[in-house]
CSV table of C-alpha atoms in Angstrom, one decimal:
chain,number,residue,atom,x,y,z
A,544,MET,CA,-17.9,-30.3,-170.4
A,545,TYR,CA,-21.3,-30.9,-169.0
A,546,GLY,CA,-21.5,-34.2,-170.9
A,547,THR,CA,-18.3,-35.5,-169.5
A,548,GLN,CA,-19.5,-34.7,-165.9
A,549,ALA,CA,-22.7,-36.4,-166.5
A,550,ALA,CA,-20.9,-39.6,-167.7
A,551,ARG,CA,-18.7,-39.5,-164.6
A,552,SER,CA,-21.7,-39.1,-162.4
A,553,GLY,CA,-23.5,-42.1,-164.0
A,554,ALA,CA,-20.4,-44.3,-163.6
A,555,SER,CA,-20.1,-43.4,-160.0
A,556,THR,CA,-23.6,-44.4,-159.3
A,557,ARG,CA,-23.1,-47.9,-160.9
A,558,ILE,CA,-20.0,-48.9,-158.9
A,559,PRO,CA,-21.9,-49.7,-155.7
A,560,ASP,CA,-24.3,-51.8,-157.8
A,561,LEU,CA,-21.4,-53.6,-159.3
A,562,LEU,CA,-19.8,-54.2,-155.9
A,563,GLU,CA,-23.1,-55.4,-154.5
A,564,GLN,CA,-23.4,-57.8,-157.5
A,565,LEU,CA,-19.8,-59.0,-157.0
A,566,LYS,CA,-20.5,-59.6,-153.3
A,567,SER,CA,-23.6,-61.6,-154.1
A,568,GLU,CA,-21.8,-63.7,-156.6
A,569,TYR,CA,-19.0,-64.2,-154.1
A,570,ASP,CA,-21.4,-65.3,-151.4
A,571,ALA,CA,-23.1,-67.7,-153.8
A,572,LEU,CA,-19.7,-69.2,-154.8
A,573,GLY,CA,-18.9,-69.5,-151.1
A,574,GLN,CA,-22.1,-71.3,-150.3
A,575,GLU,CA,-21.6,-73.6,-153.3
A,576,SER,CA,-18.0,-74.2,-152.2
A,577,THR,CA,-19.2,-75.1,-148.7
A,578,LEU,CA,-21.8,-77.5,-150.2
A,579,LEU,CA,-19.3,-79.1,-152.4
A,580,LYS,CA,-16.9,-79.5,-149.5
A,581,ALA,CA,-19.6,-81.1,-147.4
A,582,GLN,CA,-20.4,-83.4,-150.3
A,583,LYS,CA,-16.8,-84.3,-150.7
A,584,GLU,CA,-16.4,-85.1,-147.0
A,585,ASP,CA,-19.6,-87.2,-147.2
A,586,PHE,CA,-18.2,-89.1,-150.3
A,587,GLU,CA,-14.9,-89.6,-148.5
A,588,ARG,CA,-16.6,-91.0,-145.4
A,589,LYS,CA,-18.7,-93.4,-147.6
A,590,LEU,CA,-15.6,-94.4,-149.5
A,591,GLU,CA,-13.7,-95.1,-146.3
A,592,SER,CA,-16.6,-97.1,-145.0
A,593,GLN,CA,-16.9,-99.1,-148.1
A,594,ILE,CA,-13.1,-99.7,-148.1
A,595,ALA,CA,-13.3,-100.9,-144.5
A,596,GLU,CA,-16.3,-103.1,-145.3
A,597,LEU,CA,-14.4,-104.5,-148.2
A,598,ASN,CA,-11.3,-105.2,-146.0
A,599,MET,CA,-13.6,-106.9,-143.5
A,600,MET,CA,-15.1,-109.0,-146.2
A,601,THR,CA,-11.7,-110.0,-147.4
A,602,GLN,CA,-10.6,-110.9,-143.9
A,603,THR,CA,-13.8,-112.9,-143.3
A,604,LEU,CA,-13.3,-114.7,-146.6
A,605,THR,CA,-9.7,-115.5,-145.7
A,606,GLU,CA,-10.8,-116.8,-142.3
A,607,LEU,CA,-13.5,-118.9,-143.8
A,608,GLU,CA,-11.0,-120.4,-146.3
A,609,ARG,CA,-8.6,-121.1,-143.3
A,610,GLN,CA,-11.5,-122.8,-141.4
A,611,HIS,CA,-12.5,-124.7,-144.4
A,612,ARG,CA,-9.0,-126.1,-144.9
A,613,GLN,CA,-8.7,-126.9,-141.2
A,614,MET,CA,-12.1,-128.6,-141.2
A,615,LYS,CA,-11.2,-130.5,-144.3
A,616,ASN,CA,-7.9,-131.7,-142.7
A,617,THR,CA,-9.8,-132.6,-139.5
A,618,TYR,CA,-12.4,-134.6,-141.3
A,619,GLU,CA,-9.7,-136.4,-143.4
A,620,ASP,CA,-7.8,-137.3,-140.1
A,621,GLU,CA,-11.1,-138.4,-138.5
A,622,ILE,CA,-11.9,-140.6,-141.5
A,623,LYS,CA,-8.4,-142.2,-141.4
A,624,TRP,CA,-8.7,-142.6,-137.6
A,625,LEU,CA,-12.1,-144.2,-137.9
A,626,LYS,CA,-10.9,-146.6,-140.6
A,627,ARG,CA,-8.0,-147.7,-138.4
A,628,GLN,CA,-10.4,-148.1,-135.4
A,629,ILE,CA,-12.7,-150.2,-137.5
A,630,GLU,CA,-9.8,-152.4,-138.8
A,631,SER,CA,-8.3,-152.9,-135.3
A,632,ALA,CA,-11.6,-153.1,-133.4
A,633,GLY,CA,-13.5,-155.5,-135.7
A,634,GLY,CA,-16.3,-153.0,-136.3
A,635,VAL,CA,-16.4,-151.1,-133.0
A,636,VAL,CA,-15.7,-147.4,-133.4
A,637,GLN,CA,-15.1,-145.2,-130.3
A,638,PRO,CA,-16.1,-141.5,-130.3
A,639,ARG,CA,-13.2,-139.2,-130.6
A,640,LYS,CA,-14.5,-135.7,-129.7
A,641,ASP,CA,-16.2,-134.2,-126.7
A,642,GLY,CA,-20.0,-134.3,-127.1
A,643,ALA,CA,-22.7,-131.9,-126.1
A,644,GLY,CA,-25.7,-132.6,-124.0
A,645,MET,CA,-26.3,-135.9,-122.1
A,646,PRO,CA,-26.8,-138.8,-124.5
A,647,SER,CA,-27.0,-142.2,-123.0
A,648,VAL,CA,-23.8,-144.0,-122.4
A,649,ALA,CA,-22.9,-147.3,-124.2
A,650,SER,CA,-25.7,-149.7,-124.3
A,651,LYS,CA,-25.7,-152.7,-122.0
A,652,VAL,CA,-24.0,-155.7,-123.5
A,653,GLU,CA,-25.7,-159.0,-123.1
A,654,GLY,CA,-23.7,-161.4,-120.9
A,655,THR,CA,-23.3,-162.9,-117.5
A,656,GLN,CA,-26.0,-161.8,-115.1
A,657,SER,CA,-25.6,-161.3,-111.3
A,658,SER,CA,-26.5,-164.8,-110.5
A,659,ALA,CA,-23.3,-165.9,-112.1
A,660,LEU,CA,-21.2,-163.0,-110.8
A,661,PRO,CA,-19.3,-164.9,-108.1
A,662,SER,CA,-17.3,-166.3,-111.0
A,663,CYS,CA,-16.2,-162.8,-111.8
A,664,PHE,CA,-14.2,-163.0,-108.6
A,665,GLY,CA,-13.3,-166.6,-109.2
A,666,THR,CA,-11.2,-168.1,-111.9
A,667,ALA,CA,-9.3,-166.0,-114.3
A,668,ALA,CA,-11.2,-167.6,-117.2
A,669,ALA,CA,-14.4,-165.9,-116.0
A,670,HIS,CA,-13.0,-162.4,-116.4
A,671,SER,CA,-15.2,-162.1,-119.4
A,672,ALA,CA,-18.1,-161.4,-117.1
A,673,LEU,CA,-16.5,-158.0,-116.5
A,674,ALA,CA,-15.8,-157.5,-120.2
A,675,ASP,CA,-18.1,-156.2,-122.9
A,676,ALA,CA,-18.9,-158.3,-125.9
A,677,ILE,CA,-16.3,-156.8,-128.2
A,678,PRO,CA,-13.9,-158.7,-130.4
A,679,ASN,CA,-11.1,-160.5,-128.6
A,680,SER,CA,-8.6,-158.6,-130.7
A,681,GLN,CA,-9.4,-155.6,-128.6
A,682,ILE,CA,-9.3,-157.2,-125.1
A,683,MET,CA,-6.8,-159.9,-125.6
A,684,GLY,CA,-4.6,-158.8,-128.5
A,685,ASP,CA,-1.0,-157.6,-128.4
A,686,THR,CA,-2.0,-154.0,-128.9
A,687,PRO,CA,-5.5,-152.9,-127.8
A,688,MET,CA,-5.4,-149.9,-130.1
A,689,ALA,CA,-3.8,-149.3,-133.5
A,690,ASN,CA,-0.7,-147.1,-133.5
A,691,ALA,CA,-0.4,-147.3,-129.8
A,692,THR,CA,3.2,-147.4,-128.6
A,693,ASN,CA,4.1,-150.5,-126.7
A,694,THR,CA,4.8,-149.5,-123.1
A,695,SER,CA,6.4,-152.7,-121.9
A,696,ALA,CA,9.6,-150.6,-121.3
A,697,GLY,CA,7.7,-148.3,-119.0
A,698,GLU,CA,6.9,-145.5,-121.4
A,699,PRO,CA,3.4,-144.2,-121.7
A,700,SER,CA,1.7,-144.5,-125.1
A,701,LYS,CA,-0.3,-142.1,-127.2
A,702,ALA,CA,-2.2,-142.8,-130.4
A,703,VAL,CA,-1.0,-140.8,-133.3
A,704,ASP,CA,-2.0,-140.3,-137.0
A,705,SER,CA,0.2,-140.6,-140.0
A,706,LYS,CA,1.6,-137.2,-139.5
A,707,GLY,CA,2.5,-137.8,-135.9
A,708,ARG,CA,-0.4,-135.8,-134.4
A,709,GLN,CA,-2.0,-137.2,-131.3
A,710,LEU,CA,-5.5,-138.7,-131.7
A,711,ASP,CA,-8.0,-138.7,-128.9
A,712,ASP,CA,-9.8,-142.0,-128.3
A,713,TRP,CA,-11.9,-140.7,-125.4
A,714,ASN,CA,-14.6,-138.2,-124.9
A,715,VAL,CA,-16.3,-136.3,-122.2
A,716,VAL,CA,-20.0,-135.5,-122.0
A,717,HIS,CA,-21.1,-132.7,-119.6
A,718,ASN,CA,-24.5,-132.5,-118.0
A,719,PRO,CA,-26.0,-129.2,-119.2
A,720,ASN,CA,-28.0,-129.0,-116.0
A,721,ALA,CA,-25.0,-129.3,-113.6
A,722,THR,CA,-23.9,-126.2,-111.8
A,723,SER,CA,-20.2,-127.4,-111.7
A,724,LYS,CA,-18.2,-127.9,-114.9
A,725,MET,CA,-14.9,-129.7,-115.2
A,726,HIS,CA,-12.1,-130.0,-117.7
A,727,ILE,CA,-10.6,-133.6,-118.1
A,728,GLU,CA,-7.2,-134.3,-119.5
A,729,LEU,CA,-5.5,-137.6,-120.3
A,730,CYS,CA,-2.0,-137.8,-118.8
A,731,HIS,CA,-0.8,-141.3,-119.5
A,732,THR,CA,-1.9,-144.6,-121.0
A,733,LEU,CA,-0.3,-147.7,-119.4
A,734,GLU,CA,-0.5,-150.7,-121.6
A,735,HIS,CA,-0.7,-154.2,-120.0
A,736,ASP,CA,-0.6,-157.8,-121.3
A,737,SER,CA,-3.9,-158.7,-119.6
A,738,VAL,CA,-7.0,-157.2,-118.0
A,739,VAL,CA,-6.2,-154.5,-115.4
A,740,CYS,CA,-8.2,-155.5,-112.4
A,741,CYS,CA,-7.2,-152.7,-110.0
A,742,VAL,CA,-5.5,-149.3,-109.7
A,743,ARG,CA,-4.3,-147.4,-106.6
A,744,PHE,CA,-2.3,-144.4,-105.7
A,745,SER,CA,0.3,-144.1,-103.0
A,746,ASN,CA,-0.6,-141.7,-100.2
A,747,ASP,CA,2.0,-139.1,-101.4
A,748,GLY,CA,0.7,-139.4,-104.9
A,749,ARG,CA,4.1,-140.4,-106.2
A,750,TYR,CA,3.2,-143.9,-107.3
A,751,VAL,CA,0.3,-145.6,-109.0
A,752,ALA,CA,0.0,-149.4,-108.9
A,753,THR,CA,-2.0,-151.8,-111.1
A,754,GLY,CA,-3.0,-155.4,-110.7
A,755,CYS,CA,-3.2,-157.8,-113.7
A,756,ASN,CA,-2.5,-161.4,-114.4
A,757,LYS,CA,0.4,-162.7,-112.2
A,758,THR,CA,1.8,-159.3,-111.4
A,759,ALA,CA,1.3,-156.0,-109.6
A,760,VAL,CA,3.0,-153.2,-111.6
A,761,LEU,CA,4.4,-150.0,-110.1
A,762,TYR,CA,4.5,-146.7,-112.1
A,763,GLU,CA,5.6,-143.2,-111.4
A,764,ALA,CA,2.4,-141.3,-111.5
A,765,GLU,CA,3.8,-138.0,-112.8
A,766,THR,CA,5.6,-139.5,-115.8
A,767,GLY,CA,3.8,-142.8,-116.4
A,768,LYS,CA,7.2,-144.6,-116.3
A,769,ARG,CA,7.1,-148.2,-115.1
A,770,LEU,CA,9.3,-148.7,-112.1
A,771,GLY,CA,8.9,-152.4,-111.4
A,772,MET,CA,6.8,-155.6,-111.5
A,773,PHE,CA,6.0,-157.8,-108.5
A,774,SER,CA,4.9,-161.4,-108.8
A,775,ASN,CA,4.6,-164.6,-106.8
A,776,GLU,CA,8.0,-165.5,-108.2
A,777,GLY,CA,9.7,-162.3,-107.1
A,778,VAL,CA,10.5,-158.8,-108.4
A,779,LEU,CA,10.6,-158.8,-112.2
A,780,ASP,CA,13.0,-156.4,-114.0
A,781,SER,CA,12.1,-157.0,-117.7
A,782,GLN,CA,9.4,-158.1,-120.1
A,783,VAL,CA,11.4,-161.3,-120.7
A,784,ALA,CA,11.1,-162.1,-117.0
A,785,LEU,CA,7.4,-161.5,-117.2
A,786,ASP,CA,7.1,-163.7,-120.3
A,787,ASN,CA,9.0,-166.5,-118.5
A,788,LEU,CA,6.6,-166.7,-115.6
A,789,THR,CA,5.0,-170.1,-114.9
A,790,CYS,CA,1.9,-170.9,-117.0
A,791,GLY,CA,-1.6,-170.4,-115.7
A,792,ASP,CA,-3.6,-167.4,-114.5
A,793,SER,CA,-3.6,-165.8,-111.1
A,794,TYR,CA,-4.9,-162.3,-111.3
A,795,VAL,CA,-4.0,-159.6,-108.7
A,796,ARG,CA,-7.4,-158.4,-107.8
A,797,SER,CA,-6.5,-155.6,-105.4
A,798,VAL,CA,-3.5,-153.4,-104.5
A,799,CYS,CA,-2.8,-150.8,-101.9
A,800,PHE,CA,0.1,-148.8,-100.4
A,801,SER,CA,1.3,-148.3,-96.8
A,802,PRO,CA,0.7,-144.7,-95.6
A,803,ASP,CA,4.5,-143.9,-95.9
A,804,SER,CA,4.6,-145.4,-99.5
A,805,ARG,CA,7.2,-147.9,-98.5
A,806,TYR,CA,5.2,-151.0,-99.0
A,807,LEU,CA,2.9,-152.3,-101.8
A,808,VAL,CA,0.3,-154.8,-100.9
A,809,ALA,CA,-1.3,-157.2,-103.5
A,810,GLY,CA,-4.2,-159.6,-103.0
A,811,ALA,CA,-4.5,-162.3,-105.6
A,812,GLU,CA,-6.5,-165.3,-106.7
A,813,ASP,CA,-3.9,-167.6,-105.2
A,814,LYS,CA,-5.5,-166.9,-101.7
A,815,THR,CA,-2.4,-165.0,-100.5
A,816,ILE,CA,-1.6,-161.4,-99.7
A,817,LYS,CA,1.9,-160.2,-100.6
A,818,VAL,CA,3.5,-157.2,-98.9
A,819,TRP,CA,6.4,-155.9,-100.9
A,820,ASP,CA,9.2,-153.6,-99.8
A,821,ILE,CA,9.3,-151.1,-102.7
A,822,GLN,CA,12.8,-149.7,-102.2
A,823,GLY,CA,14.3,-153.0,-101.0
A,824,ARG,CA,12.6,-154.8,-103.8
A,825,ARG,CA,11.9,-157.8,-101.6
A,826,LEU,CA,8.9,-159.7,-100.2
A,827,ARG,CA,8.3,-158.7,-96.6
A,828,HIS,CA,5.2,-160.8,-95.8
A,829,SER,CA,3.1,-163.4,-97.5
A,830,LEU,CA,-0.2,-163.4,-95.5
A,831,GLN,CA,-2.1,-166.7,-95.6
A,832,GLY,CA,-5.4,-167.6,-94.0
A,833,HIS,CA,-8.1,-167.1,-96.5
A,834,SER,CA,-9.5,-170.3,-98.1
A,835,LYS,CA,-10.5,-168.6,-101.4
A,836,ASP,CA,-9.4,-165.9,-103.8
A,837,ILE,CA,-8.5,-162.5,-102.4
A,838,TYR,CA,-10.8,-159.8,-103.8
A,839,SER,CA,-9.8,-156.7,-101.9
A,840,VAL,CA,-7.2,-155.2,-99.6
A,841,ASP,CA,-6.7,-151.9,-97.8
A,842,TYR,CA,-4.1,-150.4,-95.5
A,843,SER,CA,-5.0,-148.5,-92.3
A,844,SER,CA,-3.9,-144.8,-92.2
A,845,ASP,CA,-1.9,-145.4,-89.0
A,846,GLY,CA,0.2,-148.0,-90.8
A,847,ARG,CA,-0.6,-150.8,-88.3
A,848,TYR,CA,-3.1,-152.9,-90.1
A,849,ILE,CA,-4.0,-154.5,-93.5
A,850,VAL,CA,-7.6,-155.6,-94.1
A,851,SER,CA,-8.6,-158.2,-96.7
A,852,GLY,CA,-11.8,-159.5,-98.2
A,853,SER,CA,-12.2,-162.9,-99.8
A,854,GLY,CA,-14.5,-165.3,-101.6
A,855,ASP,CA,-14.6,-167.3,-98.4
A,856,LYS,CA,-17.2,-164.8,-97.1
A,857,ARG,CA,-14.8,-163.3,-94.6
A,858,ALA,CA,-12.8,-160.2,-94.0
A,859,LYS,CA,-9.5,-160.4,-92.0
A,860,LEU,CA,-7.4,-157.9,-90.1
A,861,TRP,CA,-3.7,-158.4,-90.3
A,862,ASP,CA,-1.0,-157.0,-88.0
A,863,VAL,CA,1.7,-155.4,-90.3
A,864,ALA,CA,4.5,-155.9,-87.9
A,865,SER,CA,4.0,-159.6,-87.2
A,866,GLY,CA,2.2,-160.6,-90.3
A,867,GLU,CA,-0.4,-162.4,-88.2
A,868,CYS,CA,-4.2,-162.3,-88.5
A,869,ILE,CA,-5.6,-160.7,-85.4
A,870,LEU,CA,-9.3,-160.6,-86.3
A,871,THR,CA,-11.7,-162.3,-88.6
A,872,PHE,CA,-14.9,-160.5,-89.5
A,873,GLY,CA,-18.0,-162.5,-90.4
A,874,ASP,CA,-20.3,-164.8,-88.4
A,875,ASP,CA,-24.0,-165.9,-88.4
A,876,ASP,CA,-25.0,-162.3,-89.4
A,877,GLY,CA,-23.0,-162.7,-92.6
A,878,PRO,CA,-21.6,-162.0,-95.1
A,879,LYS,CA,-23.6,-164.8,-96.7
A,880,ASP,CA,-21.4,-164.7,-99.8
A,881,GLY,CA,-18.0,-163.5,-101.0
A,882,VAL,CA,-16.6,-160.2,-99.7
A,883,THR,CA,-15.9,-158.2,-102.8
A,884,SER,CA,-14.6,-154.9,-101.4
A,885,VAL,CA,-13.1,-153.7,-98.1
A,886,ALA,CA,-12.1,-150.3,-96.8
A,887,VAL,CA,-10.6,-148.9,-93.6
A,888,SER,CA,-12.0,-145.6,-92.4
A,889,PRO,CA,-9.5,-142.7,-92.5
A,890,ASP,CA,-9.8,-142.4,-88.7
A,891,CYS,CA,-9.0,-146.2,-88.3
A,892,ARG,CA,-12.2,-146.8,-86.4
A,893,TYR,CA,-14.2,-148.9,-88.9
A,894,ILE,CA,-14.0,-151.5,-91.5
A,895,ALA,CA,-16.6,-151.5,-94.3
A,896,ALA,CA,-17.2,-154.5,-96.6
A,897,GLY,CA,-19.4,-155.0,-99.6
A,898,SER,CA,-20.6,-158.5,-100.4
A,899,LEU,CA,-22.2,-160.5,-103.1
A,900,ASP,CA,-25.2,-160.9,-100.7
A,901,ARG,CA,-26.2,-157.3,-101.5
A,902,LEU,CA,-25.3,-155.9,-98.1
A,903,VAL,CA,-22.7,-153.4,-96.8
A,904,ARG,CA,-21.4,-154.2,-93.4
A,905,LEU,CA,-19.6,-152.0,-90.9
A,906,TRP,CA,-17.4,-153.4,-88.1
A,907,ASP,CA,-15.4,-152.0,-85.2
A,908,ILE,CA,-11.8,-152.4,-86.1
A,909,LYS,CA,-10.7,-153.0,-82.5
A,910,THR,CA,-13.4,-155.4,-81.3
A,911,GLY,CA,-14.6,-157.0,-84.6
A,912,LYS,CA,-18.1,-156.2,-83.5
A,913,LEU,CA,-20.7,-155.7,-86.2
A,914,ILE,CA,-21.8,-152.1,-85.9
A,915,ASP,CA,-24.3,-151.8,-88.7
A,916,LYS,CA,-25.6,-153.3,-91.9
A,917,PHE,CA,-26.7,-151.3,-94.9
A,918,ASP,CA,-29.5,-152.8,-96.9
A,919,GLY,CA,-30.8,-151.1,-100.0
A,920,HIS,CA,-29.0,-152.5,-103.1
A,921,ASN,CA,-30.9,-155.0,-105.3
A,922,ASP,CA,-27.8,-156.8,-106.4
A,923,SER,CA,-24.3,-157.6,-105.3
A,924,VAL,CA,-22.1,-154.8,-103.9
A,925,TYR,CA,-18.8,-154.6,-105.7
A,926,SER,CA,-17.2,-151.5,-104.1
A,927,VAL,CA,-17.2,-149.4,-101.0
A,928,SER,CA,-15.4,-146.1,-100.1
A,929,PHE,CA,-15.4,-143.8,-97.0
A,930,SER,CA,-15.6,-140.1,-97.4
A,931,PRO,CA,-12.5,-138.3,-96.0
A,932,ASP,CA,-14.4,-137.0,-93.0
A,933,VAL,CA,-15.9,-140.4,-92.3
A,934,LYS,CA,-19.4,-139.0,-92.3
A,935,TYR,CA,-20.5,-141.0,-95.3
A,936,LEU,CA,-19.9,-144.4,-97.0
A,937,ALA,CA,-20.4,-144.9,-100.7
A,938,SER,CA,-21.2,-148.2,-102.3
A,939,GLY,CA,-21.5,-149.4,-105.9
A,940,SER,CA,-23.5,-152.3,-107.0
A,941,LEU,CA,-24.5,-154.6,-109.9
A,942,ASP,CA,-27.9,-153.0,-109.7
A,943,LYS,CA,-26.3,-150.1,-111.7
A,944,THR,CA,-26.5,-147.6,-108.8
A,945,LEU,CA,-24.4,-145.9,-106.2
A,946,LYS,CA,-25.6,-145.3,-102.7
A,947,LEU,CA,-24.5,-142.8,-100.1
A,948,TRP,CA,-24.9,-144.0,-96.5
A,949,ASP,CA,-24.9,-141.6,-93.5
A,950,LEU,CA,-22.5,-142.7,-90.8
A,951,SER,CA,-23.2,-139.8,-88.4
A,952,ALA,CA,-25.5,-141.9,-86.3
A,953,THR,CA,-23.8,-145.2,-86.7
A,954,GLY,CA,-24.5,-147.5,-83.8
A,955,ASN,CA,-27.4,-145.5,-82.5
A,956,ARG,CA,-30.0,-146.7,-85.0
A,957,THR,CA,-31.5,-150.0,-85.9
A,958,VAL,CA,-29.8,-152.4,-88.2
A,959,MET,CA,-30.8,-152.5,-91.8
A,960,SER,CA,-30.3,-148.7,-92.2
A,961,LYS,CA,-31.6,-146.7,-95.2
A,962,CYS,CA,-29.4,-144.8,-97.5
A,963,LYS,CA,-29.0,-141.0,-97.7
A,964,HIS,CA,-29.2,-140.9,-101.5
A,965,THR,CA,-29.1,-143.1,-104.6
A,966,PHE,CA,-27.2,-142.1,-107.7
A,967,GLN,CA,-28.6,-143.4,-110.9
A,968,GLY,CA,-27.1,-143.0,-114.3
A,969,HIS,CA,-25.0,-146.0,-115.3
A,970,LYS,CA,-26.3,-148.3,-117.9
A,971,ASP,CA,-24.6,-151.4,-116.5
A,972,PHE,CA,-22.9,-152.8,-113.4
A,973,VAL,CA,-21.1,-150.3,-111.1
A,974,LEU,CA,-17.8,-151.9,-110.4
A,975,SER,CA,-15.8,-149.3,-108.5
A,976,VAL,CA,-16.5,-146.1,-106.5
A,977,VAL,CA,-14.1,-143.7,-104.8
A,978,PHE,CA,-14.3,-140.3,-103.1
A,979,ALA,CA,-12.1,-137.5,-104.4
A,980,MET,CA,-10.0,-135.3,-102.1
A,981,LYS,CA,-12.1,-133.6,-99.3
A,982,GLY,CA,-15.1,-135.6,-100.6
A,983,SER,CA,-15.9,-133.0,-103.2
A,984,TRP,CA,-16.6,-135.6,-105.9
A,985,LEU,CA,-17.7,-139.2,-106.0
A,986,ILE,CA,-16.3,-141.1,-109.0
A,987,SER,CA,-17.6,-144.4,-110.4
A,988,GLY,CA,-16.5,-146.9,-113.0
A,989,SER,CA,-18.8,-149.3,-114.7
A,990,LYS,CA,-19.2,-152.2,-117.1
A,991,ASP,CA,-20.9,-149.7,-119.4
A,992,ARG,CA,-17.2,-148.5,-120.1
A,993,SER,CA,-17.8,-145.1,-118.6
A,994,VAL,CA,-16.4,-143.2,-115.6
A,995,GLN,CA,-19.0,-140.8,-114.0
A,996,PHE,CA,-18.5,-137.9,-111.7
A,997,TRP,CA,-21.2,-137.2,-109.1
A,998,ASP,CA,-21.5,-134.2,-106.8
A,999,PRO,CA,-22.3,-135.4,-103.2
A,1000,ARG,CA,-22.0,-131.9,-101.7
A,1001,ARG,CA,-25.6,-130.9,-102.4
A,1002,ILE,CA,-26.9,-134.1,-100.8
A,1003,VAL,CA,-24.7,-133.9,-97.7
A,1004,ALA,CA,-25.7,-130.2,-97.3
A,1005,GLY,CA,-29.4,-131.3,-97.2
A,1006,GLY,CA,-30.2,-130.1,-100.7
A,1007,GLN,CA,-33.0,-131.8,-102.6
A,1008,VAL,CA,-31.6,-133.6,-105.7
A,1009,SER,CA,-33.7,-135.4,-108.2
A,1010,GLN,CA,-32.9,-139.1,-108.6
A,1011,ASP,CA,-32.8,-138.7,-112.3
A,1012,GLU,CA,-30.6,-135.6,-112.4
A,1013,GLY,CA,-27.7,-137.8,-113.4
A,1014,PRO,CA,-23.9,-137.4,-113.1
A,1015,VAL,CA,-22.0,-134.1,-113.5
A,1016,LEU,CA,-20.1,-135.6,-116.4
A,1017,ILE,CA,-19.5,-138.9,-118.2
A,1018,LEU,CA,-16.0,-139.9,-119.3
A,1019,GLN,CA,-15.7,-142.6,-122.0
A,1020,GLY,CA,-12.1,-143.4,-122.1
A,1021,HIS,CA,-11.9,-147.2,-122.4
A,1022,LEU,CA,-12.8,-149.9,-124.9
A,1023,ASN,CA,-14.1,-152.2,-122.2
A,1024,SER,CA,-15.4,-152.3,-118.7
A,1025,VAL,CA,-13.9,-149.8,-116.2
A,1026,ILE,CA,-13.1,-152.3,-113.4
A,1027,SER,CA,-11.3,-150.0,-111.1
A,1028,VAL,CA,-11.1,-146.2,-110.3
A,1029,ALA,CA,-8.7,-144.6,-107.9
A,1030,HIS,CA,-8.1,-141.0,-106.8
A,1031,SER,CA,-4.7,-139.5,-105.8
A,1032,PRO,CA,-4.7,-138.3,-102.2
A,1033,SER,CA,-2.5,-135.4,-103.0
A,1034,SER,CA,-3.8,-133.8,-106.3
A,1035,PHE,CA,-6.6,-133.6,-108.8
A,1036,VAL,CA,-5.6,-136.8,-110.5
A,1037,PHE,CA,-7.3,-140.1,-110.9
A,1038,ALA,CA,-6.6,-143.4,-112.5
A,1039,THR,CA,-8.8,-146.1,-114.2
A,1040,GLY,CA,-8.2,-149.7,-115.0
A,1041,SER,CA,-10.1,-151.6,-117.6
A,1042,GLY,CA,-10.8,-154.9,-119.4
A,1043,ASP,CA,-9.2,-153.3,-122.5
A,1044,LYS,CA,-5.8,-154.1,-120.8
A,1045,ARG,CA,-5.0,-150.5,-120.2
A,1046,ALA,CA,-4.8,-148.3,-117.1
A,1047,ARG,CA,-5.0,-144.6,-117.6
A,1048,ILE,CA,-4.0,-141.6,-115.5
A,1049,TRP,CA,-6.2,-138.5,-115.8
A,1050,LYS,CA,-6.2,-135.0,-114.3
A,1051,TYR,CA,-9.1,-132.6,-114.0
A,1052,ARG,CA,-10.0,-129.1,-112.8
A,1053,GLU,CA,-13.2,-127.2,-112.3
A,1054,THR,CA,-13.9,-124.5,-114.8
């Protein structure tokens, strides 16, 4: 009996030890389980991260493959486009895409120098002085660009590739140092049968008119649709009528609209100024009095007067109601050579004229008195333009510069005034200048084939601008000289006319 009790007593004393041992083992298993769980979660996180990274790599690879295909297609289209350009242009290839930085514009083409420039405003045969030395197939052919739709029926054209996708034959180069940036977009290309000497918008922005050989052509600015052709032989309603005009050349050198957009005025090399009733489609006046070619015309904002400039070294003021010449500007003080450009100030107080004698003159529109002469250009002045507030006058010259003249003290300073600022950047003759709405931009066209935007606001505000800072942007959108630039009075739209036998309508916005 005593042995049995002793055994029971020994077993009782071992139970706590066994329980303690079990507890220790349980705790160890718990810790091991926690560690394994942590390792499992860590492995799961790493696996998820690797899966996400793999998915990202897959997406990146897919995107790279897509970009590769897109780039391959783009290069193939580019090569095809360049081949067509080479075939149609006789070796001249125009850039297609927007560039970066500010590389120099097209190099100057050897040709007629300023001493021979009066012929540019003389016979039609001398229009080559305004054209670059590129093959005649581009400036005189039936279609200036391969695959361009013929717009003789009044429809705008666009270059397309073999798949019907539009090709850009123009580019924009932005000045990286400019504070203002702009986006340019081509709206319409208007094909002509000859050099486009001039472009102009109506005051309401509805119409744009061009001048070329024998005709002034009227378009709807928004759609690019041709609305009519006006010639010395009357209003033309078809291409057949245009083709049947009498032989010989007589270029319309300048066009403008009446303020109410009812009348279209055309000055031509036949020494006459035609005033057309647009809606009535009839000739209202044929103004005669100049003894040489008409180079420029403008309409006063009050609708009362037309001013003209001619190779006869005179500018004339015409009464619209009667069709009579009421003032002739020019005397012993000049101009000493042909008047290439005239402009009436928006307030109808002044008439400005640029001349082949290098000077810009300012006359009183009521008295005909010479108010001021602006001397500063080193070569013939081809274009003048008033700022909308009439505080400044811009001029463009064959010396490749634009100048900004301060009119705030006009009449109170000595003759032979100095300019406010000189804009330098064109590589060849500056043929046209125009202020944009509110004078925010100054736009110029040149024989170097480019259109350049300049910012006059810093200058007029008294800011110091380096002479070599250059334009805000350069638009290269023509295959030949940009002879004329015009800005819509009612919207951010401008037009260009060129020796490549095309006029183009563009729109822009600041970005």
